[in-house]
mmCIF file of C-alpha atoms in Angstrom:
data_model
loop_
_atom_site.group_PDB
_atom_site.id
_atom_site.type_symbol
_atom_site.label_atom_id
_atom_site.label_comp_id
_atom_site.label_asym_id
_atom_site.label_seq_id
_atom_site.Cartn_x
_atom_site.Cartn_y
_atom_site.Cartn_z
ATOM 1 C CA UNK A 1 94.027 104.484 91.421
ATOM 2 C CA UNK A 2 95.984 105.602 88.359
ATOM 3 C CA UNK A 3 95.129 104.527 84.828
ATOM 4 C CA UNK A 4 96.893 101.416 83.575
ATOM 5 C CA UNK A 5 95.964 100.036 80.181
ATOM 6 C CA UNK A 6 97.918 96.998 78.973
ATOM 7 C CA UNK A 7 98.144 94.936 75.817
ATOM 8 C CA UNK A 8 97.118 91.737 77.612
ATOM 9 C CA UNK A 9 93.608 90.459 77.068
ATOM 10 C CA UNK A 10 91.302 90.319 80.078
ATOM 11 C CA UNK A 11 91.355 86.515 79.885
ATOM 12 C CA UNK A 12 95.161 86.529 80.017
ATOM 13 C CA UNK A 13 95.076 88.815 83.035
ATOM 14 C CA UNK A 14 92.599 86.547 84.795
ATOM 15 C CA UNK A 15 94.800 83.538 84.128
ATOM 16 C CA UNK A 16 97.915 85.303 85.423
ATOM 17 C CA UNK A 17 96.128 86.307 88.598
ATOM 18 C CA UNK A 18 94.869 82.784 89.133
ATOM 19 C CA UNK A 19 98.378 81.402 88.635
ATOM 20 C CA UNK A 20 99.884 83.939 91.056
ATOM 21 C CA UNK A 21 97.391 82.930 93.759
ATOM 22 C CA UNK A 22 98.092 79.237 93.118
ATOM 23 C CA UNK A 23 101.814 79.916 93.531
ATOM 24 C CA UNK A 24 101.188 81.797 96.764
ATOM 25 C CA UNK A 25 99.092 78.949 98.127
ATOM 26 C CA UNK A 26 102.002 76.606 97.473
ATOM 27 C CA UNK A 27 104.163 78.939 99.514
ATOM 28 C CA UNK A 28 105.939 80.303 96.464
ATOM 29 C CA UNK A 29 106.219 84.056 96.049
ATOM 30 C CA UNK A 30 107.248 84.453 92.427
ATOM 31 C CA UNK A 31 109.342 87.633 92.105
ATOM 32 C CA UNK A 32 108.688 87.718 88.363
ATOM 33 C CA UNK A 33 105.007 88.287 89.055
ATOM 34 C CA UNK A 34 105.947 91.842 90.067
ATOM 35 C CA UNK A 35 107.500 94.656 88.069
ATOM 36 C CA UNK A 36 110.751 95.939 89.538
ATOM 37 C CA UNK A 37 109.064 99.202 90.518
ATOM 38 C CA UNK A 38 105.850 97.571 91.732
ATOM 39 C CA UNK A 39 103.885 99.154 94.552
ATOM 40 C CA UNK A 40 101.679 97.275 97.006
ATOM 41 C CA UNK A 41 99.092 99.151 99.056
ATOM 42 C CA UNK A 42 98.006 96.927 101.920
ATOM 43 C CA UNK A 43 95.879 97.686 104.942
ATOM 44 C CA UNK A 44 98.154 95.575 107.110
ATOM 45 C CA UNK A 45 101.565 96.396 105.641
ATOM 46 C CA UNK A 46 101.095 99.948 104.414
ATOM 47 C CA UNK A 47 102.682 100.982 101.118
ATOM 48 C CA UNK A 48 105.529 98.782 99.924
ATOM 49 C CA UNK A 49 107.617 99.994 97.011
ATOM 50 C CA UNK A 50 109.777 97.802 94.817
ATOM 51 C CA UNK A 51 109.748 94.112 93.955
ATOM 52 C CA UNK A 52 112.249 93.117 96.648
ATOM 53 C CA UNK A 53 110.330 94.841 99.433
ATOM 54 C CA UNK A 54 107.046 93.289 98.337
ATOM 55 C CA UNK A 55 108.405 89.769 97.940
ATOM 56 C CA UNK A 56 110.157 89.977 101.299
ATOM 57 C CA UNK A 57 106.995 91.204 103.036
ATOM 58 C CA UNK A 58 104.829 88.514 101.463
ATOM 59 C CA UNK A 59 107.291 85.800 102.450
ATOM 60 C CA UNK A 60 107.436 87.089 106.028
ATOM 61 C CA UNK A 61 103.658 87.358 106.187
ATOM 62 C CA UNK A 62 103.192 83.782 105.068
ATOM 63 C CA UNK A 63 105.922 82.497 107.367
ATOM 64 C CA UNK A 64 104.166 84.074 110.348
ATOM 65 C CA UNK A 65 101.065 81.903 109.879
ATOM 66 C CA UNK A 66 100.618 78.166 110.168
ATOM 67 C CA UNK A 67 98.308 78.464 107.180
ATOM 68 C CA UNK A 68 97.599 81.365 104.853
ATOM 69 C CA UNK A 69 95.372 80.401 101.940
ATOM 70 C CA UNK A 70 93.857 82.714 99.330
ATOM 71 C CA UNK A 71 91.110 80.993 97.357
ATOM 72 C CA UNK A 72 89.781 83.057 94.456
ATOM 73 C CA UNK A 73 85.986 83.389 94.556
ATOM 74 C CA UNK A 74 86.015 85.295 91.269
ATOM 75 C CA UNK A 75 88.558 87.096 89.123
ATOM 76 C CA UNK A 76 87.431 89.860 86.778
ATOM 77 C CA UNK A 77 89.492 91.888 84.338
ATOM 78 C CA UNK A 78 89.101 94.621 81.779
ATOM 79 C CA UNK A 79 91.635 96.695 79.884
ATOM 80 C CA UNK A 80 92.584 98.682 82.988
ATOM 81 C CA UNK A 81 92.289 96.397 85.991
ATOM 82 C CA UNK A 82 92.270 92.897 87.325
ATOM 83 C CA UNK A 83 90.124 92.398 90.417
ATOM 84 C CA UNK A 84 90.265 89.227 92.482
ATOM 85 C CA UNK A 85 87.595 88.487 95.080
ATOM 86 C CA UNK A 86 89.370 86.188 97.469
ATOM 87 C CA UNK A 87 88.320 84.103 100.446
ATOM 88 C CA UNK A 88 91.268 84.040 102.834
ATOM 89 C CA UNK A 89 91.907 81.542 105.603
ATOM 90 C CA UNK A 90 94.622 82.362 108.128
ATOM 91 C CA UNK A 91 95.557 80.045 110.977
ATOM 92 C CA UNK A 92 98.049 80.759 113.723
ATOM 93 C CA UNK A 93 98.400 79.470 117.249
ATOM 94 C CA UNK A 94 95.145 77.574 117.138
ATOM 95 C CA UNK A 95 93.215 80.634 115.986
ATOM 96 C CA UNK A 96 91.588 80.657 112.559
ATOM 97 C CA UNK A 97 90.433 83.790 110.808
ATOM 98 C CA UNK A 98 88.383 83.734 107.633
ATOM 99 C CA UNK A 99 88.127 86.950 105.691
ATOM 100 C CA UNK A 100 87.073 88.346 102.362
ATOM 101 C CA UNK A 101 89.810 90.150 100.484
ATOM 102 C CA UNK A 102 89.724 92.227 97.326
ATOM 103 C CA UNK A 103 92.865 92.577 95.236
ATOM 104 C CA UNK A 104 92.870 95.357 92.647
ATOM 105 C CA UNK A 105 95.761 95.089 90.208
ATOM 106 C CA UNK A 106 97.321 97.260 87.543
ATOM 107 C CA UNK A 107 99.560 95.171 85.279
ATOM 108 C CA UNK A 108 102.219 96.200 82.795
ATOM 109 C CA UNK A 109 102.458 94.988 79.208
ATOM 110 C CA UNK A 110 104.376 91.922 80.350
ATOM 111 C CA UNK A 111 101.556 91.001 82.691
ATOM 112 C CA UNK A 112 103.595 91.819 85.774
ATOM 113 C CA UNK A 113 101.913 93.519 88.709
ATOM 114 C CA UNK A 114 102.754 97.211 88.608
ATOM 115 C CA UNK A 115 100.472 98.283 91.431
ATOM 116 C CA UNK A 116 98.175 96.324 93.694
ATOM 117 C CA UNK A 117 95.714 97.298 96.394
ATOM 118 C CA UNK A 118 95.034 94.555 98.947
ATOM 119 C CA UNK A 119 91.821 95.346 100.794
ATOM 120 C CA UNK A 120 90.345 93.268 103.603
ATOM 121 C CA UNK A 121 86.955 93.631 105.119
ATOM 122 C CA UNK A 122 87.523 95.939 108.110
ATOM 123 C CA UNK A 123 86.408 93.464 110.753
ATOM 124 C CA UNK A 124 89.019 90.962 109.618
ATOM 125 C CA UNK A 125 91.643 93.679 109.520
ATOM 126 C CA UNK A 126 91.011 94.432 113.172
ATOM 127 C CA UNK A 127 91.394 90.779 114.115
ATOM 128 C CA UNK A 128 94.593 90.479 112.100
ATOM 129 C CA UNK A 129 96.097 93.601 113.595
ATOM 130 C CA UNK A 130 95.767 92.256 117.148
ATOM 131 C CA UNK B 1 79.810 85.233 98.745
ATOM 132 C CA UNK B 2 77.020 82.994 97.446
ATOM 133 C CA UNK B 3 76.700 81.989 93.807
ATOM 134 C CA UNK B 4 74.288 83.932 91.600
ATOM 135 C CA UNK B 5 74.446 83.303 87.828
ATOM 136 C CA UNK B 6 72.670 85.777 85.525
ATOM 137 C CA UNK B 7 71.686 86.114 81.859
ATOM 138 C CA UNK B 8 71.970 89.854 81.328
ATOM 139 C CA UNK B 9 74.771 91.177 79.176
ATOM 140 C CA UNK B 10 77.751 92.564 81.011
ATOM 141 C CA UNK B 11 76.983 96.046 79.713
ATOM 142 C CA UNK B 12 73.402 95.780 80.982
ATOM 143 C CA UNK B 13 74.587 94.790 84.428
ATOM 144 C CA UNK B 14 77.097 97.614 84.526
ATOM 145 C CA UNK B 15 74.391 100.074 83.523
ATOM 146 C CA UNK B 16 72.112 98.816 86.306
ATOM 147 C CA UNK B 17 74.857 99.569 88.810
ATOM 148 C CA UNK B 18 75.499 102.998 87.322
ATOM 149 C CA UNK B 19 71.764 103.761 87.517
ATOM 150 C CA UNK B 20 71.594 102.651 91.158
ATOM 151 C CA UNK B 21 74.516 104.881 92.113
ATOM 152 C CA UNK B 22 72.909 107.787 90.295
ATOM 153 C CA UNK B 23 69.711 107.200 92.274
ATOM 154 C CA UNK B 24 71.647 107.228 95.544
ATOM 155 C CA UNK B 25 73.503 110.384 94.621
ATOM 156 C CA UNK B 26 70.295 112.281 93.857
ATOM 157 C CA UNK B 27 68.746 110.962 97.076
ATOM 158 C CA UNK B 28 66.140 108.843 95.304
ATOM 159 C CA UNK B 29 65.963 105.935 97.715
ATOM 160 C CA UNK B 30 62.834 104.536 96.030
ATOM 161 C CA UNK B 31 64.628 104.207 92.698
ATOM 162 C CA UNK B 32 67.574 102.669 94.520
ATOM 163 C CA UNK B 33 65.449 100.046 96.272
ATOM 164 C CA UNK B 34 63.465 99.384 93.072
ATOM 165 C CA UNK B 35 66.748 98.120 91.620
ATOM 166 C CA UNK B 36 66.893 95.420 94.304
ATOM 167 C CA UNK B 37 65.171 92.077 94.712
ATOM 168 C CA UNK B 38 62.790 91.763 97.673
ATOM 169 C CA UNK B 39 65.322 89.604 99.500
ATOM 170 C CA UNK B 40 68.245 91.957 98.841
ATOM 171 C CA UNK B 41 71.058 91.780 101.396
ATOM 172 C CA UNK B 42 73.520 94.599 102.039
ATOM 173 C CA UNK B 43 76.820 93.654 103.670
ATOM 174 C CA UNK B 44 78.690 96.544 105.195
ATOM 175 C CA UNK B 45 81.569 95.587 107.453
ATOM 176 C CA UNK B 46 83.188 97.843 109.989
ATOM 177 C CA UNK B 47 82.564 99.963 112.980
ATOM 178 C CA UNK B 48 80.008 102.622 112.103
ATOM 179 C CA UNK B 49 77.898 101.408 109.210
ATOM 180 C CA UNK B 50 78.610 97.713 109.661
ATOM 181 C CA UNK B 51 76.217 94.795 109.538
ATOM 182 C CA UNK B 52 74.332 92.404 107.298
ATOM 183 C CA UNK B 53 71.040 94.056 106.404
ATOM 184 C CA UNK B 54 68.445 91.660 105.008
ATOM 185 C CA UNK B 55 65.470 92.894 103.021
ATOM 186 C CA UNK B 56 64.826 96.190 101.277
ATOM 187 C CA UNK B 57 63.660 98.075 104.359
ATOM 188 C CA UNK B 58 66.669 97.152 106.451
ATOM 189 C CA UNK B 59 69.071 97.851 103.594
ATOM 190 C CA UNK B 60 67.560 101.240 102.793
ATOM 191 C CA UNK B 61 67.638 102.212 106.458
ATOM 192 C CA UNK B 62 71.327 101.275 106.617
ATOM 193 C CA UNK B 63 72.263 103.070 103.423
ATOM 194 C CA UNK B 64 70.224 106.152 104.308
ATOM 195 C CA UNK B 65 72.529 106.645 107.296
ATOM 196 C CA UNK B 66 75.397 107.657 105.014
ATOM 197 C CA UNK B 67 73.875 110.982 103.885
ATOM 198 C CA UNK B 68 72.480 111.492 107.394
ATOM 199 C CA UNK B 69 75.928 111.225 108.973
ATOM 200 C CA UNK B 70 78.164 112.517 106.187
ATOM 201 C CA UNK B 71 77.873 115.575 103.979
ATOM 202 C CA UNK B 72 78.567 116.185 100.306
ATOM 203 C CA UNK B 73 79.170 112.547 99.488
ATOM 204 C CA UNK B 74 80.782 112.122 96.075
ATOM 205 C CA UNK B 75 81.130 108.725 94.438
ATOM 206 C CA UNK B 76 83.125 108.786 91.208
ATOM 207 C CA UNK B 77 83.537 105.600 89.239
ATOM 208 C CA UNK B 78 87.153 104.756 88.584
ATOM 209 C CA UNK B 79 86.147 101.566 86.780
ATOM 210 C CA UNK B 80 83.331 99.001 86.695
ATOM 211 C CA UNK B 81 84.017 95.384 85.816
ATOM 212 C CA UNK B 82 81.545 92.560 85.310
ATOM 213 C CA UNK B 83 81.487 88.855 84.667
ATOM 214 C CA UNK B 84 78.659 86.318 84.631
ATOM 215 C CA UNK B 85 78.189 86.438 88.404
ATOM 216 C CA UNK B 86 79.517 89.735 89.686
ATOM 217 C CA UNK B 87 79.702 93.438 89.085
ATOM 218 C CA UNK B 88 82.598 95.189 90.807
ATOM 219 C CA UNK B 89 82.734 98.974 91.026
ATOM 220 C CA UNK B 90 85.985 100.734 91.929
ATOM 221 C CA UNK B 91 84.963 104.092 93.321
ATOM 222 C CA UNK B 92 86.882 107.156 94.413
ATOM 223 C CA UNK B 93 84.804 108.686 97.166
ATOM 224 C CA UNK B 94 84.882 111.833 99.218
ATOM 225 C CA UNK B 95 82.681 113.250 101.919
ATOM 226 C CA UNK B 96 82.666 116.115 104.370
ATOM 227 C CA UNK B 97 82.128 116.036 108.077
ATOM 228 C CA UNK B 98 82.748 118.817 110.552
ATOM 229 C CA UNK B 99 84.289 121.062 107.929
ATOM 230 C CA UNK B 100 86.872 118.476 106.906
ATOM 231 C CA UNK B 101 86.981 116.575 103.635
ATOM 232 C CA UNK B 102 87.791 112.869 103.647
ATOM 233 C CA UNK B 103 88.765 110.750 100.654
ATOM 234 C CA UNK B 104 88.686 107.000 100.253
ATOM 235 C CA UNK B 105 88.901 104.265 97.650
ATOM 236 C CA UNK B 106 85.933 101.924 97.865
ATOM 237 C CA UNK B 107 85.143 98.596 96.233
ATOM 238 C CA UNK B 108 81.488 97.639 95.762
ATOM 239 C CA UNK B 109 80.544 94.092 94.764
ATOM 240 C CA UNK B 110 77.089 93.127 93.511
ATOM 241 C CA UNK B 111 75.164 90.039 92.478
ATOM 242 C CA UNK B 112 72.395 90.672 89.921
ATOM 243 C CA UNK B 113 69.684 88.095 89.135
ATOM 244 C CA UNK B 114 68.029 87.066 85.862
ATOM 245 C CA UNK B 115 65.344 89.708 86.318
ATOM 246 C CA UNK B 116 67.934 92.475 86.457
ATOM 247 C CA UNK B 117 67.502 92.969 90.190
ATOM 248 C CA UNK B 118 70.441 93.288 92.517
ATOM 249 C CA UNK B 119 70.236 90.533 95.122
ATOM 250 C CA UNK B 120 73.279 91.203 97.255
ATOM 251 C CA UNK B 121 75.855 93.933 97.715
ATOM 252 C CA UNK B 122 79.107 94.335 99.623
ATOM 253 C CA UNK B 123 81.103 97.446 100.373
ATOM 254 C CA UNK B 124 84.818 97.309 101.198
ATOM 255 C CA UNK B 125 85.939 100.683 102.519
ATOM 256 C CA UNK B 126 88.070 102.372 105.136
ATOM 257 C CA UNK B 127 85.405 102.367 107.799
ATOM 258 C CA UNK B 128 87.836 103.489 110.496
ATOM 259 C CA UNK B 129 88.225 106.755 108.626
ATOM 260 C CA UNK B 130 84.455 107.200 108.588
ATOM 261 C CA UNK B 131 84.324 106.336 112.277
ATOM 262 C CA UNK B 132 86.986 108.914 113.081
ATOM 263 C CA UNK B 133 85.160 111.511 111.007
ATOM 264 C CA UNK B 134 81.914 110.909 112.874
ATOM 265 C CA UNK B 135 83.282 110.456 116.368
ATOM 266 C CA UNK B 136 85.947 113.138 116.018
#
């Protein structure tokens, strides 16, 4: 994980992360939440580079589930990182999977996501990959 | 993840985690378990080291498997964050097995109680990589 100091305060970063998750839970993937050259590292989707690729993948992912909710358990931030501990509920075809997810974010000075690692607990990843 | 409010300063909690990692890295399992409450629970998902290990003895036995199965384990802090309920450590790790070196990015999450004891810990890592390293 590269270094990524920003001018935002930790509290501002926490609030931006909370807002982004709220948007996602409403089914809205806000492109402005991501820098144009953002990179997403996800265990399910691999490495996605660029805002358009990330937004498209997130929209497809959500569309493939009857429900995909990410409820923040805690959001922590310091000058380098924002970390969200997230309880995820995914429902599709009568099957429900609950999983713990960790999102590790580097933001730019505008508070946009420059790089994000989306980590699931491995057992949930196996279920999701089936 | 259960709730677990604490009264230590954030810096104190971060230092407790740093000290526990240092104990693990020098193989001092007593110092590591002394940092835990008696009812400590270690949550390690995945295929090779996975499970919920309740109590110090079970947790130490689970964690002691890492240096038994893997060689030259290195855990370098990339960052440690804390709030009133959690400490999160972002760790760049490497280990050797069968002459090969493996690298991973790991997230550790801890709850620490009012007495400065860690009550619960989670590890989020690429356990498939560890499984492949061990099973070949």
